[in-house]
Short mmCIF file of C-alpha atoms and ligand atoms in Angstrom, two decimals:
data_model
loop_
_atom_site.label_atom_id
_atom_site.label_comp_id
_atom_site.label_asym_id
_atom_site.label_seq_id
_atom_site.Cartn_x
_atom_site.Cartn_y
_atom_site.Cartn_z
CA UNK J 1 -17.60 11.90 -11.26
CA UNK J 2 -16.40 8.88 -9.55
CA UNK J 3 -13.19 9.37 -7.63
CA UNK J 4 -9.58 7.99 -7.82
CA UNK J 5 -7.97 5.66 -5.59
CA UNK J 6 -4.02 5.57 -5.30
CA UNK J 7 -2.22 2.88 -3.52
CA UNK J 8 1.67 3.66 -2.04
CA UNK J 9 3.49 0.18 -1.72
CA UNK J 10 7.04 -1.04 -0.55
CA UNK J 11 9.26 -2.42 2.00
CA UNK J 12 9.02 -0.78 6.01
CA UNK J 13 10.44 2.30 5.89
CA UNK J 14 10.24 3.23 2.47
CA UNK J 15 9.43 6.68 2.22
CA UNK J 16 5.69 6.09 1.59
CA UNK J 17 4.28 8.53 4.14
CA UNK J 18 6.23 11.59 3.39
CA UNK J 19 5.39 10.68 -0.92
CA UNK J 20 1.62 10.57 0.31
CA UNK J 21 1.49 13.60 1.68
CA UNK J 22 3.19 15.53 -0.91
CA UNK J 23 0.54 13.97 -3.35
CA UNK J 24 -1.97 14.55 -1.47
CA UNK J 25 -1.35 18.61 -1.68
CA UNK J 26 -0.26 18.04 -5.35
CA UNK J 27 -3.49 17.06 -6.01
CA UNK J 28 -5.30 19.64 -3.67
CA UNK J 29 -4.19 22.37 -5.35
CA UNK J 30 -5.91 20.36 -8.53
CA UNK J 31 -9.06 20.53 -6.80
CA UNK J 32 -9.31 17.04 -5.39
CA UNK J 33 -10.86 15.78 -2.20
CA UNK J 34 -8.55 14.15 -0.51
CA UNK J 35 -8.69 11.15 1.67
CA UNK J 36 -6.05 9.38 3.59
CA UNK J 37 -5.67 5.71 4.84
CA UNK J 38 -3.38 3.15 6.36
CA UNK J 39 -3.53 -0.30 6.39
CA UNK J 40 -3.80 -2.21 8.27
CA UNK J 41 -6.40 0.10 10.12
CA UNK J 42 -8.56 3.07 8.45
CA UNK J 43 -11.35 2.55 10.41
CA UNK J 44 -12.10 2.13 13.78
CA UNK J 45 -12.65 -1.70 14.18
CA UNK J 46 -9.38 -2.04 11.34
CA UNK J 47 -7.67 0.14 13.78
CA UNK J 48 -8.33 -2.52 16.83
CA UNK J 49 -7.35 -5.20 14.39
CA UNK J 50 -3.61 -3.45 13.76
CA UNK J 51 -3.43 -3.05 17.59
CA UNK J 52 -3.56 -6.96 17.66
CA UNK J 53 -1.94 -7.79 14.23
CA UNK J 54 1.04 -6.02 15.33
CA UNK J 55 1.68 -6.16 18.85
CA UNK J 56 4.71 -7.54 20.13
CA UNK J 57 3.26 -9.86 22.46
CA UNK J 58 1.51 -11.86 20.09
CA UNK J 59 4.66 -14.28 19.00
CA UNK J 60 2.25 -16.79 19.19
CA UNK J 61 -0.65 -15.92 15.92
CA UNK J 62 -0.55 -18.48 13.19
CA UNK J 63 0.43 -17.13 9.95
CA UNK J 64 -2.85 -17.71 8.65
CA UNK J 65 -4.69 -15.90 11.41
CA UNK J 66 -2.72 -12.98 10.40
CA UNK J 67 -3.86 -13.23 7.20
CA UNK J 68 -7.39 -13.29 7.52
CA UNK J 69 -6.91 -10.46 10.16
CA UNK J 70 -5.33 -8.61 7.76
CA UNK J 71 -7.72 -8.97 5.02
CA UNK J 72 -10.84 -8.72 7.73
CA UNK J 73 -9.54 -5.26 8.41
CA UNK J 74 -8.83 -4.58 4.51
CA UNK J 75 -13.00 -5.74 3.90
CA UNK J 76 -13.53 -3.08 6.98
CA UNK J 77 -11.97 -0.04 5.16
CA UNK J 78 -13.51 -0.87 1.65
CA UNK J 79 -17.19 -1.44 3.09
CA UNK J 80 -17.22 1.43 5.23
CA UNK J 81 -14.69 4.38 3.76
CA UNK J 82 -13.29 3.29 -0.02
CA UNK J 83 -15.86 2.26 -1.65
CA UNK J 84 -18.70 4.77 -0.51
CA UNK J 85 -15.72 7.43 -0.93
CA UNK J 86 -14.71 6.84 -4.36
CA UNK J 87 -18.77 6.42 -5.33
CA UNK J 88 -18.53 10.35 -3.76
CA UNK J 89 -16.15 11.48 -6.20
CA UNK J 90 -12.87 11.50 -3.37
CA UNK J 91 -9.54 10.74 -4.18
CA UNK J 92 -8.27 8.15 -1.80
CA UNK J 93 -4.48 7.87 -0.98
CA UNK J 94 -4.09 4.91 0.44
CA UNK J 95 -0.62 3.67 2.14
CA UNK J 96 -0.63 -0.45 1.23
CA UNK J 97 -3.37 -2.06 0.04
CA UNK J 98 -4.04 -6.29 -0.82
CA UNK J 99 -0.44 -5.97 -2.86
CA UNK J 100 1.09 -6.24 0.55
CA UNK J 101 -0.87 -9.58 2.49
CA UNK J 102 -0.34 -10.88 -1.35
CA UNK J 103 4.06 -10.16 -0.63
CA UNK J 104 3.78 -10.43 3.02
CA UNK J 105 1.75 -13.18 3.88
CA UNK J 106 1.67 -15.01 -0.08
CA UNK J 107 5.36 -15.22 0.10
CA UNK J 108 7.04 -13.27 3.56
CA UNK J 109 4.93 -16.33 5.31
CA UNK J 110 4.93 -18.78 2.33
CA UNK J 111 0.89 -19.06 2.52
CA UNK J 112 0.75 -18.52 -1.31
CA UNK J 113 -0.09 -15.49 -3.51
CA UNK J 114 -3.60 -17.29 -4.99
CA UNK J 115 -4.56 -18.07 -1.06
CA UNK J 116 -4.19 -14.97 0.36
CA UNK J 117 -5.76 -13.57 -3.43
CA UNK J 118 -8.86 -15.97 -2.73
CA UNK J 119 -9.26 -14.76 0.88
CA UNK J 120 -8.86 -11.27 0.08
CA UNK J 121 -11.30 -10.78 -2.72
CA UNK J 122 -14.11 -11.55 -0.47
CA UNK J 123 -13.83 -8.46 1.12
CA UNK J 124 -12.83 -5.95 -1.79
CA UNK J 125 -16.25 -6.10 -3.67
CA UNK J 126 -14.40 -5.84 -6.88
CA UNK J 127 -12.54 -2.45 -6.26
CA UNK J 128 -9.01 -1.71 -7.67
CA UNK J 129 -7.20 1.06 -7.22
CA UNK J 130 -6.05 3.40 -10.51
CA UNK J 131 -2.53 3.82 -9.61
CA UNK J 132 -0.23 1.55 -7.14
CA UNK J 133 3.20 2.93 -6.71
CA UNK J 134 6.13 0.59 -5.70
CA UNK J 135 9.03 1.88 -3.65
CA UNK J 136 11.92 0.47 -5.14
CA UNK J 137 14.79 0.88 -2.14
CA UNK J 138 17.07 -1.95 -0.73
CA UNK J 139 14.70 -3.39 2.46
CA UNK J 140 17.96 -3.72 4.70
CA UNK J 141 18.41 -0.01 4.02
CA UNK J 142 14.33 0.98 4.44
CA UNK J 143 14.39 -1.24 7.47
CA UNK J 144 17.14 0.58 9.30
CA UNK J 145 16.01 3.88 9.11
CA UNK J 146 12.31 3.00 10.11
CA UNK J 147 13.83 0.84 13.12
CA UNK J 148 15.59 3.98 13.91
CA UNK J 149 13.14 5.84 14.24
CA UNK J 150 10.72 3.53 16.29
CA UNK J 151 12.35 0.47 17.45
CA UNK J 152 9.69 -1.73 15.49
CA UNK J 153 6.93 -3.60 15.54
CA UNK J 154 6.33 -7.24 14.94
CA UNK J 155 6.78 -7.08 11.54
CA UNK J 156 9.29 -4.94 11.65
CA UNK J 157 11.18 -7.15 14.00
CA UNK J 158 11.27 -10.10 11.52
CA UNK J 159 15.06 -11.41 10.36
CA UNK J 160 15.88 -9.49 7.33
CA UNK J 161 15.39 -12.81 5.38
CA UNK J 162 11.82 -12.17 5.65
CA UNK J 163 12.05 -8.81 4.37
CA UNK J 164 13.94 -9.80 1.34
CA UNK J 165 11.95 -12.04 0.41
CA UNK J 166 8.69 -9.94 0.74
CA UNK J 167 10.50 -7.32 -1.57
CA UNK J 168 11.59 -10.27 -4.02
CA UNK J 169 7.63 -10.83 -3.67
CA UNK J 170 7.15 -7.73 -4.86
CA UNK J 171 9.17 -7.91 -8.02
CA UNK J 172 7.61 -11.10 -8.35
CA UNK J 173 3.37 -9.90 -8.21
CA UNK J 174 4.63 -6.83 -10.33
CA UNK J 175 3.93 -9.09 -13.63
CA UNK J 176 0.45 -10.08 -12.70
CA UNK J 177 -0.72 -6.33 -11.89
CA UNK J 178 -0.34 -4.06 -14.92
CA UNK J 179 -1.91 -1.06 -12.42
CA UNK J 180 1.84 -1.70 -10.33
CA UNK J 181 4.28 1.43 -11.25
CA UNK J 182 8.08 0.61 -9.65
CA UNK J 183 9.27 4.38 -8.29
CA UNK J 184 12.74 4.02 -8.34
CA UNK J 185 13.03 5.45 -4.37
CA UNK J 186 16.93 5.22 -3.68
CA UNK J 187 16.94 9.13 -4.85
CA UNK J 188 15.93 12.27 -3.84
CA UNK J 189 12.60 13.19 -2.25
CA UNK J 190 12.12 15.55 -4.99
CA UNK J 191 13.53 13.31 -7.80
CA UNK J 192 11.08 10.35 -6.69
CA UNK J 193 7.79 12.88 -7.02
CA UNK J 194 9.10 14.44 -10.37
CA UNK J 195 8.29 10.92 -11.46
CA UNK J 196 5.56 10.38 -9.45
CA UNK J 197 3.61 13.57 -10.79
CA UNK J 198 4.38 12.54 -14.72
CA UNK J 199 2.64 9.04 -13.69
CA UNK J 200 -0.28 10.30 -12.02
CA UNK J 201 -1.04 13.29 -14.43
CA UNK J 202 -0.86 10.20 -17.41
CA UNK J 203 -3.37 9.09 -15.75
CA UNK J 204 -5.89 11.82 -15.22
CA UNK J 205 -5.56 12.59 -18.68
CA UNK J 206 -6.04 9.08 -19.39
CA UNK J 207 -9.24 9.59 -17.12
CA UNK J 208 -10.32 12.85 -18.18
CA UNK J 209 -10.41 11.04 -22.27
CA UNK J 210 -12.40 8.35 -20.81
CA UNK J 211 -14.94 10.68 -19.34
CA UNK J 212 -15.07 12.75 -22.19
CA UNK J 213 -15.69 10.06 -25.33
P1 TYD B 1 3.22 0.00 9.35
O1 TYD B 1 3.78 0.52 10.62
O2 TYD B 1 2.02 0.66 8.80
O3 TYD B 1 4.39 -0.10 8.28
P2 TYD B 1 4.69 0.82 7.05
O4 TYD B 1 4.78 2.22 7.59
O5 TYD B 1 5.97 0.33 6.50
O6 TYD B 1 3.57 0.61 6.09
O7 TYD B 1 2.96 -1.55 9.61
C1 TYD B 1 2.40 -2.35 8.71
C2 TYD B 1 3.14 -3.66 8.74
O8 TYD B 1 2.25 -4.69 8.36
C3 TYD B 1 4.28 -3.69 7.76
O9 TYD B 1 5.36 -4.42 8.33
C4 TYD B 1 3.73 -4.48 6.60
C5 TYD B 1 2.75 -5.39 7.24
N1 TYD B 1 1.61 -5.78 6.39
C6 TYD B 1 1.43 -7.11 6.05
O10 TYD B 1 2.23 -7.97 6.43
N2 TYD B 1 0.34 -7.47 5.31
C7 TYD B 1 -0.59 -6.57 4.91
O11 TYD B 1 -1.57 -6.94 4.23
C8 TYD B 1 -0.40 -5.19 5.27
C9 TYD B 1 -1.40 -4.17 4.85
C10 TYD B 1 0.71 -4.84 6.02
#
């Protein structure tokens, strides 16, 4: 059986990590194999390349560098965990994925969405995930409660500007990638997986037909 790979995207802060884990034992209790990842990072060597992507210190990277770090560290995690993994039959929860250098870099850093695509689908040897989610919630509010928490890192330090216009990015790529589901996140923990489970068990059944027929 080959495995399923979910992707959790949306502004800094977002709720994505608490969402992923409560999947993640939704879908243990189902039998699956779970697997969890970050990016940027997931691996060793994409782990190095976060230390550097989002240090502080480095006010000086070119937005392009940043790019192809990111998506260096993004061909990392598919060659060595997601694509052997979901060939294994795992189910991969993965928190961002190429939806977020496409928003970030494409149009955060006004590189372009079909650069950053071109670079980027070097490294993903033609994998897509079968479900994205996209945390709908107001970045200033995301933002604040994340900075809260850990004073920030580079990114997180940009002028909210930036982050308005990477979550107008997102609303923008939405169109071009049917697999995108918008979670409406400005509500209750419990309220945002009640929709999250319907979407994801649409899907195994949708999987489970395919397999059968
Ligand atoms: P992280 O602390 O993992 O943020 P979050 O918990 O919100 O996911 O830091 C990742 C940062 O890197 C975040 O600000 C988004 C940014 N980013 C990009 O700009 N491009 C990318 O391709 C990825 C994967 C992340």
């Amino acid at each position: 059986m080959k495995g399923l790979f979910i992707v959790l995207e949306g502004p800094d802060g977002s709720g994505k990590s608490t969402m992923a884990q409560m999947i993640a034992s939704y879908l243990e209790d189902k039998g699956h194999n779970i697997v969890f990842t970050r990016e940027p990072g997931g691996t060793p060597i994409g782990e190095k390349l976060r230390d550097i992507i989002l240090d502080n210190k480095n006010i000086e990277m070119a937005d392009t560098t940043e790019a192809l770090l990111y998506a260096a560290a993004r061909a990392q995690l598919v060659a060595e965990k997601i694509k052997p993994l979901i060939e294994k039959g795992k189910t991969i929860i993965s928190e961002r994925f190429v939806y977020s250098s496409l928003v970030y870099q494409g149009i955060g850093r006004k590189l372009g969405v079909n650069n950053v695509k071109m670079i980027n689908d070097f490294g993903l040897q033609g994998i897509k995930p079968d479900i994205v989610l996209f945390f709908d919630i107001d970045p200033e509010k995301a933002l604040n409660r994340k900075i809260e928490i850990n004073g920030g890192d580079r990114l997180e330090q940009e002028d909210i500007s930036f982050h308005r216009s990477v979550f107008e990015g997102y609303k923008e790529i939405i169109k071009d990638y049917s697999e995108i589901k918008t979670i409406n996140a400005e509500r209750t923990k419990e309220e945002i997986f009640e929709e999250i489970k319907f979407i994801i068990d649409e899907n195994l059944n949708k999987i489970f037909n395919s397999e059968k027929y």
